[in-house]
Amino acid sequence: MKKTLFYMLLMLVFVKVQAQKDFQGMAVYESKTQAPKMDGLRAGNRDITPEMQKTMEERMKTMLEKTFVLNFDKSTSTYKEEEKLDAPGQQNGGMRIMMNSFMGGGGTFYKDVKTKKYTVDKEFMGKEFLVIDSLPKFNWKLESETKQIGGYNCYKATAVREASKTDFRNFRPKNQDNKKDDAKKTTTEKTTNFEDSFEIPKEIVITAWYSPEIPINQGPENYWGLPGLILEINDGKTVILCSKIVLNAKDKVVIKAPAKGKEVTQKEYDETVIKKMEEFREMNRGRGANGGPPMIRQ
């Protein structure tokens, strides 16, 4: 009798461990970023009509609406954009590829919350990079406020994080004080490109909604560190909202880190991107100073 009870308990433990080992899920996220106004483009180029400006803004809005799929188990996950075909008559493909690196897309983001490491493959200016680094540390403040997302009870958490200088979604229009300062510059300095109408804040406030009903330490992009799957992220400009969850599907997905590209740290990758952005900025300023058509004239 004792032996039978012992073997039954042993079998229950085995089943529980095996269930945890085989646990896997999939979450679909809709990401929407508030598109910047392009009034400055008309100020710098009179050939751009109001209709053209509206079309450009609509295309930008479309490019800033993305769908991602998060595949996860107890400790690892991959987060990848779901590719979409352009609608007939639209030619956003080339611009989307060019801007993907600045908007959090264009590769597979792999997280391992046990080792606290992440790997993401990125393509920038025709070169492939494999960014490998430590996951960011979030000092989450757990709130008592709750709401439901897709039938799951979620709790609110907030954190402050440093804004990435290579993520286009962090760009904010310059405030009036900064514009007044720009107005005091020389004519050559005032001839700038579109990017000079924006600035990047030092820090941004993140609001997350997580569900303890899915007790894993995961979330979209590089977000993690809460006692439940993060179903929504909001930083004031970008909202990432979970629209579908499937747990323990019959067909399992292989969750593994990407391996293609030149290995660099996040800092090294950011330095490469920033250097190229500065080269473009100087090139456009030079065109304006030599009488060529500037992208923006402030």
Tab-separated table of N, CA, C and O in Angstrom, residues 82-201:
chain	number	residue	atom	x	y	z
A	82	GLU	N	4.481	40.017	-38.139
A	82	GLU	CA	3.739	39.250	-39.127
A	82	GLU	C	3.727	40.045	-40.422
A	82	GLU	O	3.190	41.157	-40.480
A	83	GLU	N	4.333	39.486	-41.460
A	83	GLU	CA	4.471	40.220	-42.712
A	83	GLU	C	3.113	40.434	-43.369
A	83	GLU	O	2.270	39.556	-43.392
A	84	LYS	N	2.952	41.659	-43.915
A	84	LYS	CA	1.714	42.004	-44.600
A	84	LYS	C	2.036	42.453	-46.016
A	84	LYS	O	3.058	43.101	-46.251
A	85	LEU	N	1.137	42.116	-46.953
A	85	LEU	CA	1.288	42.577	-48.320
A	85	LEU	C	0.665	43.953	-48.462
A	85	LEU	O	-0.379	44.247	-47.880
A	86	ASP	N	1.329	44.833	-49.233
A	86	ASP	CA	0.766	46.150	-49.478
A	86	ASP	C	-0.519	46.032	-50.286
A	86	ASP	O	-0.656	45.171	-51.166
A	87	ALA	N	-1.461	46.918	-49.998
A	87	ALA	CA	-2.712	46.932	-50.750
A	87	ALA	C	-2.435	47.380	-52.183
A	87	ALA	O	-1.451	48.072	-52.439
A	88	PRO	N	-3.306	47.002	-53.149
A	88	PRO	CA	-3.104	47.412	-54.539
A	88	PRO	C	-2.976	48.932	-54.655
A	88	PRO	O	-3.748	49.684	-54.061
A	89	GLY	N	-1.978	49.371	-55.407
A	89	GLY	CA	-1.769	50.812	-55.581
A	89	GLY	C	-0.824	51.418	-54.565
A	89	GLY	O	-0.368	52.545	-54.728
A	90	GLN	N	-0.501	50.689	-53.493
A	90	GLN	CA	0.417	51.197	-52.490
A	90	GLN	C	1.821	50.664	-52.758
A	90	GLN	O	1.997	49.530	-53.173
A	91	GLN	N	2.810	51.519	-52.509
A	91	GLN	CA	4.193	51.150	-52.723
A	91	GLN	C	5.004	51.496	-51.482
A	91	GLN	O	5.926	52.291	-51.512
A	92	ASN	N	4.624	50.888	-50.382
A	92	ASN	CA	5.270	51.192	-49.104
A	92	ASN	C	6.389	50.223	-48.761
A	92	ASN	O	7.098	50.421	-47.780
A	93	GLY	N	6.536	49.141	-49.567
A	93	GLY	CA	7.479	48.088	-49.213
A	93	GLY	C	8.885	48.583	-48.977
A	93	GLY	O	9.508	48.279	-47.964
A	94	GLY	N	9.426	49.364	-49.937
A	94	GLY	CA	10.794	49.842	-49.800
A	94	GLY	C	10.979	50.739	-48.598
A	94	GLY	O	11.951	50.609	-47.850
A	95	MET	N	10.042	51.654	-48.386
A	95	MET	CA	10.150	52.553	-47.250
A	95	MET	C	9.997	51.789	-45.938
A	95	MET	O	10.662	52.092	-44.953
A	96	ARG	N	9.119	50.758	-45.930
A	96	ARG	CA	8.926	49.969	-44.714
A	96	ARG	C	10.217	49.258	-44.323
A	96	ARG	O	10.596	49.232	-43.153
A	97	ILE	N	10.895	48.671	-45.322
A	97	ILE	CA	12.148	47.987	-45.050
A	97	ILE	C	13.183	48.962	-44.504
A	97	ILE	O	13.905	48.664	-43.555
A	98	MET	N	13.244	50.163	-45.094
A	98	MET	CA	14.228	51.151	-44.686
A	98	MET	C	14.002	51.613	-43.250
A	98	MET	O	14.934	51.873	-42.504
A	99	MET	N	12.712	51.702	-42.841
A	99	MET	CA	12.403	52.263	-41.534
A	99	MET	C	12.225	51.210	-40.450
A	99	MET	O	12.107	51.543	-39.283
A	100	ASN	N	12.216	49.930	-40.818
A	100	ASN	CA	11.934	48.874	-39.852
A	100	ASN	C	12.882	48.912	-38.657
A	100	ASN	O	12.468	48.695	-37.515
A	101	SER	N	14.158	49.153	-38.913
A	101	SER	CA	15.134	49.159	-37.825
A	101	SER	C	14.864	50.276	-36.828
A	101	SER	O	15.269	50.207	-35.680
A	102	PHE	N	14.175	51.343	-37.272
A	102	PHE	CA	13.881	52.472	-36.397
A	102	PHE	C	12.548	52.317	-35.678
A	102	PHE	O	12.202	53.130	-34.838
A	103	MET	N	11.794	51.256	-36.007
A	103	MET	CA	10.455	51.131	-35.448
A	103	MET	C	10.221	49.789	-34.765
A	103	MET	O	9.103	49.332	-34.635
A	104	GLY	N	11.286	49.134	-34.357
A	104	GLY	CA	11.126	47.930	-33.562
A	104	GLY	C	10.775	46.691	-34.329
A	104	GLY	O	10.339	45.696	-33.745
A	105	GLY	N	10.930	46.704	-35.645
A	105	GLY	CA	10.593	45.534	-36.436
A	105	GLY	C	11.780	45.057	-37.251
A	105	GLY	O	12.906	45.483	-37.062
A	106	GLY	N	11.483	44.166	-38.205
A	106	GLY	CA	12.511	43.748	-39.132
A	106	GLY	C	13.352	42.578	-38.691
A	106	GLY	O	14.322	42.234	-39.356
A	107	GLY	N	13.038	41.933	-37.599
A	107	GLY	CA	13.840	40.803	-37.154
A	107	GLY	C	13.094	39.975	-36.129
A	107	GLY	O	11.944	40.244	-35.792
A	108	THR	N	13.774	38.952	-35.630
A	108	THR	CA	13.216	38.094	-34.582
A	108	THR	C	13.868	38.449	-33.257
A	108	THR	O	15.084	38.409	-33.119
A	109	PHE	N	13.041	38.814	-32.281
A	109	PHE	CA	13.540	39.189	-30.952
A	109	PHE	C	13.392	37.978	-30.029
A	109	PHE	O	12.279	37.562	-29.714
A	110	TYR	N	14.521	37.442	-29.606
A	110	TYR	CA	14.534	36.254	-28.746
A	110	TYR	C	14.917	36.666	-27.327
A	110	TYR	O	15.903	37.376	-27.124
A	111	LYS	N	14.130	36.207	-26.347
A	111	LYS	CA	14.409	36.493	-24.931
A	111	LYS	C	14.566	35.195	-24.150
A	111	LYS	O	13.820	34.242	-24.372
A	112	ASP	N	15.516	35.205	-23.234
A	112	ASP	CA	15.669	34.108	-22.285
A	112	ASP	C	15.685	34.742	-20.896
A	112	ASP	O	16.673	35.349	-20.497
A	113	VAL	N	14.572	34.625	-20.166
A	113	VAL	CA	14.474	35.305	-18.878
A	113	VAL	C	15.276	34.607	-17.781
A	113	VAL	O	15.487	35.178	-16.710
A	114	LYS	N	15.712	33.369	-18.033
A	114	LYS	CA	16.566	32.689	-17.056
A	114	LYS	C	17.978	33.256	-17.091
A	114	LYS	O	18.577	33.544	-16.050
A	115	THR	N	18.517	33.394	-18.287
A	115	THR	CA	19.872	33.939	-18.428
A	115	THR	C	19.866	35.458	-18.481
A	115	THR	O	20.919	36.086	-18.432
A	116	LYS	N	18.646	36.043	-18.626
A	116	LYS	CA	18.485	37.502	-18.728
A	116	LYS	C	19.241	38.058	-19.932
A	116	LYS	O	19.843	39.135	-19.879
A	117	LYS	N	19.176	37.319	-21.040
A	117	LYS	CA	19.834	37.727	-22.275
A	117	LYS	C	18.810	37.809	-23.415
A	117	LYS	O	17.770	37.158	-23.378
A	118	TYR	N	19.130	38.617	-24.415
A	118	TYR	CA	18.290	38.657	-25.605
A	118	TYR	C	19.168	38.679	-26.853
A	118	TYR	O	20.332	39.076	-26.824
A	119	THR	N	18.577	38.220	-27.950
A	119	THR	CA	19.233	38.203	-29.252
A	119	THR	C	18.236	38.678	-30.291
A	119	THR	O	17.088	38.220	-30.301
A	120	VAL	N	18.650	39.585	-31.151
A	120	VAL	CA	17.767	40.067	-32.206
A	120	VAL	C	18.584	40.294	-33.475
A	120	VAL	O	19.681	40.849	-33.420
A	121	ASP	N	18.063	39.826	-34.594
A	121	ASP	CA	18.739	40.049	-35.869
A	121	ASP	C	18.124	41.268	-36.547
A	121	ASP	O	16.911	41.422	-36.614
A	122	LYS	N	18.994	42.144	-37.034
A	122	LYS	CA	18.561	43.388	-37.665
A	122	LYS	C	19.320	43.611	-38.963
A	122	LYS	O	20.498	43.249	-39.067
A	123	GLU	N	18.647	44.210	-39.928
A	123	GLU	CA	19.309	44.613	-41.165
A	123	GLU	C	19.285	46.128	-41.252
A	123	GLU	O	18.231	46.760	-41.096
A	124	PHE	N	20.446	46.720	-41.482
A	124	PHE	CA	20.530	48.175	-41.556
A	124	PHE	C	21.510	48.562	-42.655
A	124	PHE	O	22.660	48.132	-42.648
A	125	MET	N	21.021	49.349	-43.612
A	125	MET	CA	21.837	49.819	-44.737
A	125	MET	C	22.501	48.658	-45.469
A	125	MET	O	23.671	48.710	-45.841
A	126	GLY	N	21.726	47.582	-45.665
A	126	GLY	CA	22.223	46.455	-46.423
A	126	GLY	C	23.140	45.514	-45.658
A	126	GLY	O	23.627	44.533	-46.223
A	127	LYS	N	23.361	45.772	-44.371
A	127	LYS	CA	24.226	44.923	-43.556
A	127	LYS	C	23.393	44.201	-42.493
A	127	LYS	O	22.458	44.777	-41.944
A	128	GLU	N	23.756	42.967	-42.210
A	128	GLU	CA	23.032	42.170	-41.228
A	128	GLU	C	23.788	42.158	-39.905
A	128	GLU	O	24.996	41.893	-39.875
A	129	PHE	N	23.058	42.449	-38.831
A	129	PHE	CA	23.640	42.487	-37.488
A	129	PHE	C	22.908	41.488	-36.595
A	129	PHE	O	21.707	41.251	-36.754
A	130	LEU	N	23.638	40.933	-35.643
A	130	LEU	CA	23.058	40.059	-34.629
A	130	LEU	C	23.369	40.694	-33.277
A	130	LEU	O	24.481	40.601	-32.768
A	131	VAL	N	22.363	41.364	-32.725
A	131	VAL	CA	22.542	42.078	-31.454
A	131	VAL	C	22.319	41.110	-30.299
A	131	VAL	O	21.244	40.518	-30.181
A	132	ILE	N	23.340	40.946	-29.462
A	132	ILE	CA	23.251	40.066	-28.291
A	132	ILE	C	23.618	40.875	-27.065
A	132	ILE	O	24.704	41.471	-26.994
A	133	ASP	N	22.718	40.927	-26.083
A	133	ASP	CA	22.982	41.759	-24.909
A	133	ASP	C	22.103	41.310	-23.743
A	133	ASP	O	21.298	40.385	-23.870
A	134	SER	N	22.259	42.003	-22.618
A	134	SER	CA	21.468	41.696	-21.420
A	134	SER	C	20.102	42.370	-21.511
A	134	SER	O	19.979	43.478	-22.049
A	135	LEU	N	19.090	41.694	-20.994
A	135	LEU	CA	17.755	42.286	-20.970
A	135	LEU	C	17.753	43.534	-20.086
A	135	LEU	O	18.439	43.580	-19.065
A	136	PRO	N	17.002	44.564	-20.482
A	136	PRO	CA	16.940	45.778	-19.664
A	136	PRO	C	16.277	45.495	-18.317
A	136	PRO	O	15.410	44.615	-18.205
A	137	LYS	N	16.698	46.241	-17.311
A	137	LYS	CA	16.105	46.097	-15.976
A	137	LYS	C	14.988	47.127	-15.807
A	137	LYS	O	15.218	48.326	-15.927
A	138	PHE	N	13.795	46.647	-15.525
A	138	PHE	CA	12.652	47.529	-15.297
A	138	PHE	C	12.331	47.562	-13.803
A	138	PHE	O	12.108	46.513	-13.190
A	139	ASN	N	12.308	48.749	-13.249
A	139	ASN	CA	11.896	48.900	-11.850
A	139	ASN	C	10.379	49.091	-11.822
A	139	ASN	O	9.870	50.214	-11.668
A	140	TRP	N	9.679	47.982	-12.002
A	140	TRP	CA	8.223	48.048	-12.106
A	140	TRP	C	7.596	48.457	-10.775
A	140	TRP	O	7.968	47.955	-9.722
A	141	LYS	N	6.624	49.351	-10.856
A	141	LYS	CA	5.810	49.721	-9.700
A	141	LYS	C	4.441	49.074	-9.901
A	141	LYS	O	3.696	49.419	-10.825
A	142	LEU	N	4.110	48.112	-9.047
A	142	LEU	CA	2.850	47.391	-9.184
A	142	LEU	C	1.697	48.210	-8.615
A	142	LEU	O	1.752	48.667	-7.478
A	143	GLU	N	0.663	48.398	-9.426
A	143	GLU	CA	-0.503	49.196	-9.030
A	143	GLU	C	-1.679	48.276	-8.697
A	143	GLU	O	-1.670	47.085	-9.032
A	144	SER	N	-2.689	48.847	-8.067
A	144	SER	CA	-3.875	48.059	-7.699
A	144	SER	C	-4.958	48.103	-8.774
A	144	SER	O	-5.898	47.313	-8.748
A	145	GLU	N	-4.820	49.007	-9.744
A	145	GLU	CA	-5.826	49.154	-10.787
A	145	GLU	C	-5.876	47.902	-11.662
A	145	GLU	O	-4.842	47.321	-11.998
A	146	THR	N	-7.074	47.496	-12.046
A	146	THR	CA	-7.250	46.284	-12.861
A	146	THR	C	-8.172	46.566	-14.045
A	146	THR	O	-8.941	47.536	-14.047
A	147	LYS	N	-8.081	45.698	-15.037
A	147	LYS	CA	-9.022	45.708	-16.163
A	147	LYS	C	-8.913	44.377	-16.885
A	147	LYS	O	-7.988	43.585	-16.632
A	148	GLN	N	-9.843	44.106	-17.770
A	148	GLN	CA	-9.830	42.855	-18.523
A	148	GLN	C	-9.346	43.087	-19.952
A	148	GLN	O	-9.714	44.074	-20.599
A	149	ILE	N	-8.509	42.180	-20.416
A	149	ILE	CA	-8.052	42.187	-21.803
A	149	ILE	C	-8.251	40.783	-22.357
A	149	ILE	O	-7.651	39.828	-21.868
A	150	GLY	N	-9.145	40.665	-23.322
A	150	GLY	CA	-9.403	39.369	-23.923
A	150	GLY	C	-9.892	38.319	-22.949
A	150	GLY	O	-9.602	37.124	-23.108
A	151	GLY	N	-10.629	38.741	-21.925
A	151	GLY	CA	-11.155	37.803	-20.941
A	151	GLY	C	-10.202	37.487	-19.805
A	151	GLY	O	-10.561	36.740	-18.890
A	152	TYR	N	-8.995	38.059	-19.822
A	152	TYR	CA	-8.020	37.824	-18.755
A	152	TYR	C	-7.992	39.029	-17.801
A	152	TYR	O	-8.020	40.186	-18.249
A	153	ASN	N	-7.961	38.738	-16.509
A	153	ASN	CA	-7.841	39.798	-15.517
A	153	ASN	C	-6.408	40.319	-15.503
A	153	ASN	O	-5.462	39.547	-15.346
A	154	CYS	N	-6.266	41.616	-15.685
A	154	CYS	CA	-4.944	42.219	-15.782
A	154	CYS	C	-4.741	43.283	-14.705
A	154	CYS	O	-5.688	43.947	-14.272
A	155	TYR	N	-3.484	43.429	-14.287
A	155	TYR	CA	-3.093	44.424	-13.298
A	155	TYR	C	-2.136	45.429	-13.928
A	155	TYR	O	-1.354	45.085	-14.824
A	156	LYS	N	-2.198	46.645	-13.425
A	156	LYS	CA	-1.387	47.736	-13.967
A	156	LYS	C	-0.023	47.796	-13.292
A	156	LYS	O	0.117	47.558	-12.098
A	157	ALA	N	1.000	48.115	-14.088
A	157	ALA	CA	2.349	48.330	-13.569
A	157	ALA	C	2.985	49.446	-14.383
A	157	ALA	O	2.720	49.586	-15.581
A	158	THR	N	3.801	50.269	-13.742
A	158	THR	CA	4.451	51.379	-14.441
A	158	THR	C	5.951	51.350	-14.187
A	158	THR	O	6.428	50.815	-13.182
A	159	ALA	N	6.683	51.924	-15.126
A	159	ALA	CA	8.140	52.001	-15.001
A	159	ALA	C	8.629	53.163	-15.857
A	159	ALA	O	7.951	53.607	-16.790
A	160	VAL	N	9.810	53.655	-15.532
A	160	VAL	CA	10.457	54.706	-16.314
A	160	VAL	C	11.696	54.104	-16.946
A	160	VAL	O	12.483	53.435	-16.272
A	161	ARG	N	11.870	54.323	-18.252
A	161	ARG	CA	13.029	53.764	-18.931
A	161	ARG	C	13.692	54.819	-19.817
A	161	ARG	O	13.051	55.793	-20.228
A	162	GLU	N	14.961	54.629	-20.095
A	162	GLU	CA	15.687	55.529	-20.979
A	162	GLU	C	15.187	55.339	-22.408
A	162	GLU	O	14.979	54.217	-22.863
A	163	ALA	N	14.991	56.446	-23.113
A	163	ALA	CA	14.492	56.371	-24.487
A	163	ALA	C	15.623	56.035	-25.441
A	163	ALA	O	16.696	56.637	-25.393
A	164	SER	N	15.387	55.065	-26.306
A	164	SER	CA	16.382	54.676	-27.300
A	164	SER	C	16.491	55.738	-28.384
A	164	SER	O	15.482	56.209	-28.915
A	165	LYS	N	17.712	56.100	-28.737
A	165	LYS	CA	17.952	57.103	-29.769
A	165	LYS	C	17.856	56.512	-31.170
A	165	LYS	O	17.914	57.247	-32.156
A	166	THR	N	17.730	55.198	-31.267
A	166	THR	CA	17.645	54.555	-32.584
A	166	THR	C	16.270	53.964	-32.849
A	166	THR	O	16.096	53.223	-33.813
A	167	ASP	N	15.304	54.313	-32.022
A	167	ASP	CA	13.931	53.846	-32.213
A	167	ASP	C	13.080	55.031	-32.651
A	167	ASP	O	12.816	55.941	-31.869
A	168	PHE	N	12.663	55.037	-33.907
A	168	PHE	CA	11.891	56.141	-34.482
A	168	PHE	C	10.643	56.453	-33.663
A	168	PHE	O	10.179	57.592	-33.623
A	169	ARG	N	10.085	55.464	-32.997
A	169	ARG	CA	8.850	55.657	-32.239
A	169	ARG	C	9.025	56.588	-31.054
A	169	ARG	O	8.054	57.113	-30.513
A	170	ASN	N	10.272	56.824	-30.634
A	170	ASN	CA	10.521	57.714	-29.502
A	170	ASN	C	10.611	59.176	-29.906
A	170	ASN	O	10.721	60.056	-29.036
A	171	PHE	N	10.587	59.480	-31.219
A	171	PHE	CA	10.693	60.863	-31.666
A	171	PHE	C	9.446	61.640	-31.238
A	171	PHE	O	8.330	61.212	-31.461
A	172	ARG	N	9.654	62.828	-30.665
A	172	ARG	CA	8.569	63.732	-30.289
A	172	ARG	C	8.775	65.075	-30.979
A	172	ARG	O	9.919	65.503	-31.162
A	173	PRO	N	7.672	65.766	-31.387
A	173	PRO	CA	7.843	67.101	-31.969
A	173	PRO	C	8.526	68.036	-30.975
A	173	PRO	O	8.275	67.975	-29.769
A	174	LYS	N	9.393	68.907	-31.483
A	174	LYS	CA	10.077	69.846	-30.603
A	174	LYS	C	9.067	70.810	-29.983
A	174	LYS	O	8.118	71.242	-30.630
A	175	ASN	N	9.296	71.146	-28.711
A	175	ASN	CA	8.393	72.090	-28.053
A	175	ASN	C	8.696	73.512	-28.513
A	175	ASN	O	9.680	73.781	-29.204
A	176	GLN	N	7.857	74.444	-28.121
A	176	GLN	CA	7.975	75.822	-28.598
A	176	GLN	C	9.295	76.473	-28.182
A	176	GLN	O	9.888	77.244	-28.936
A	177	ASP	N	9.769	76.176	-26.969
A	177	ASP	CA	11.022	76.774	-26.508
A	177	ASP	C	12.177	76.355	-27.403
A	177	ASP	O	13.040	77.163	-27.768
A	178	ASN	N	12.200	75.088	-27.783
A	178	ASN	CA	13.267	74.608	-28.649
A	178	ASN	C	13.173	75.219	-30.037
A	178	ASN	O	14.184	75.506	-30.677
A	179	LYS	N	11.940	75.433	-30.520
A	179	LYS	CA	11.779	76.051	-31.825
A	179	LYS	C	12.259	77.498	-31.811
A	179	LYS	O	12.818	77.990	-32.784
A	180	LYS	N	12.029	78.207	-30.692
A	180	LYS	CA	12.521	79.573	-30.575
A	180	LYS	C	14.040	79.595	-30.599
A	180	LYS	O	14.651	80.474	-31.188
A	181	ASP	N	14.654	78.613	-29.940
A	181	ASP	CA	16.120	78.532	-29.948
A	181	ASP	C	16.629	78.287	-31.367
A	181	ASP	O	17.630	78.861	-31.796
A	182	ASP	N	15.926	77.432	-32.112
A	182	ASP	CA	16.336	77.147	-33.485
A	182	ASP	C	16.227	78.383	-34.359
A	182	ASP	O	17.024	78.582	-35.283
A	183	ALA	N	15.227	79.239	-34.069
A	183	ALA	CA	15.017	80.429	-34.882
A	183	ALA	C	16.171	81.417	-34.760
A	183	ALA	O	16.363	82.280	-35.615
A	184	LYS	N	16.945	81.318	-33.692
A	184	LYS	CA	18.075	82.206	-33.474
A	184	LYS	C	19.322	81.776	-34.233
A	184	LYS	O	20.311	82.498	-34.274
A	185	LYS	N	19.282	80.585	-34.851
A	185	LYS	CA	20.443	80.089	-35.557
A	185	LYS	C	20.610	80.791	-36.904
A	185	LYS	O	19.721	81.479	-37.381
A	186	THR	N	21.739	80.575	-37.550
A	186	THR	CA	22.008	81.170	-38.849
A	186	THR	C	21.146	80.515	-39.907
A	186	THR	O	20.543	79.470	-39.691
A	187	THR	N	21.074	81.126	-41.091
A	187	THR	CA	20.255	80.593	-42.175
A	187	THR	C	20.685	79.189	-42.542
A	187	THR	O	19.871	78.293	-42.760
A	188	THR	N	22.017	78.962	-42.595
A	188	THR	CA	22.524	77.645	-42.944
A	188	THR	C	22.108	76.615	-41.917
A	188	THR	O	21.704	75.508	-42.240
A	189	GLU	N	22.153	76.978	-40.632
A	189	GLU	CA	21.795	76.046	-39.579
A	189	GLU	C	20.305	75.768	-39.565
A	189	GLU	O	19.872	74.704	-39.170
A	190	LYS	N	19.509	76.758	-40.025
A	190	LYS	CA	18.067	76.560	-40.018
A	190	LYS	C	17.610	75.649	-41.152
A	190	LYS	O	16.501	75.133	-41.130
A	191	THR	N	18.441	75.465	-42.156
A	191	THR	CA	18.099	74.578	-43.257
A	191	THR	C	18.416	73.151	-42.842
A	191	THR	O	19.560	72.744	-42.824
A	192	THR	N	17.392	72.423	-42.471
A	192	THR	CA	17.603	71.099	-41.897
A	192	THR	C	16.705	70.084	-42.572
A	192	THR	O	15.914	70.400	-43.460
A	193	ASN	N	16.799	68.862	-42.132
A	193	ASN	CA	15.926	67.826	-42.665
A	193	ASN	C	14.772	67.571	-41.716
A	193	ASN	O	14.656	68.183	-40.656
A	194	PHE	N	13.927	66.636	-42.120
A	194	PHE	CA	12.707	66.324	-41.364
A	194	PHE	C	13.014	65.958	-39.921
A	194	PHE	O	12.292	66.325	-39.001
A	195	GLU	N	14.107	65.225	-39.710
A	195	GLU	CA	14.464	64.743	-38.382
A	195	GLU	C	14.706	65.881	-37.392
A	195	GLU	O	14.474	65.740	-36.187
A	196	ASP	N	15.177	67.055	-37.915
A	196	ASP	CA	15.503	68.166	-37.025
A	196	ASP	C	14.271	68.849	-36.455
A	196	ASP	O	14.394	69.763	-35.636
A	197	SER	N	13.082	68.481	-36.899
A	197	SER	CA	11.855	69.026	-36.321
A	197	SER	C	11.426	68.239	-35.090
A	197	SER	O	10.427	68.562	-34.465
A	198	PHE	N	12.204	67.199	-34.755
A	198	PHE	CA	11.843	66.324	-33.652
A	198	PHE	C	12.991	66.197	-32.664
A	198	PHE	O	14.131	66.544	-32.953
A	199	GLU	N	12.662	65.710	-31.490
A	199	GLU	CA	13.651	65.448	-30.467
A	199	GLU	C	13.297	64.152	-29.758
A	199	GLU	O	12.168	63.664	-29.863
A	200	ILE	N	14.259	63.600	-29.046
A	200	ILE	CA	14.035	62.369	-28.302
A	200	ILE	C	14.150	62.673	-26.814
A	200	ILE	O	15.172	63.204	-26.369
A	201	PRO	N	13.127	62.368	-26.025
A	201	PRO	CA	13.203	62.614	-24.583
A	201	PRO	C	14.233	61.707	-23.934
A	201	PRO	O	14.571	60.651	-24.460
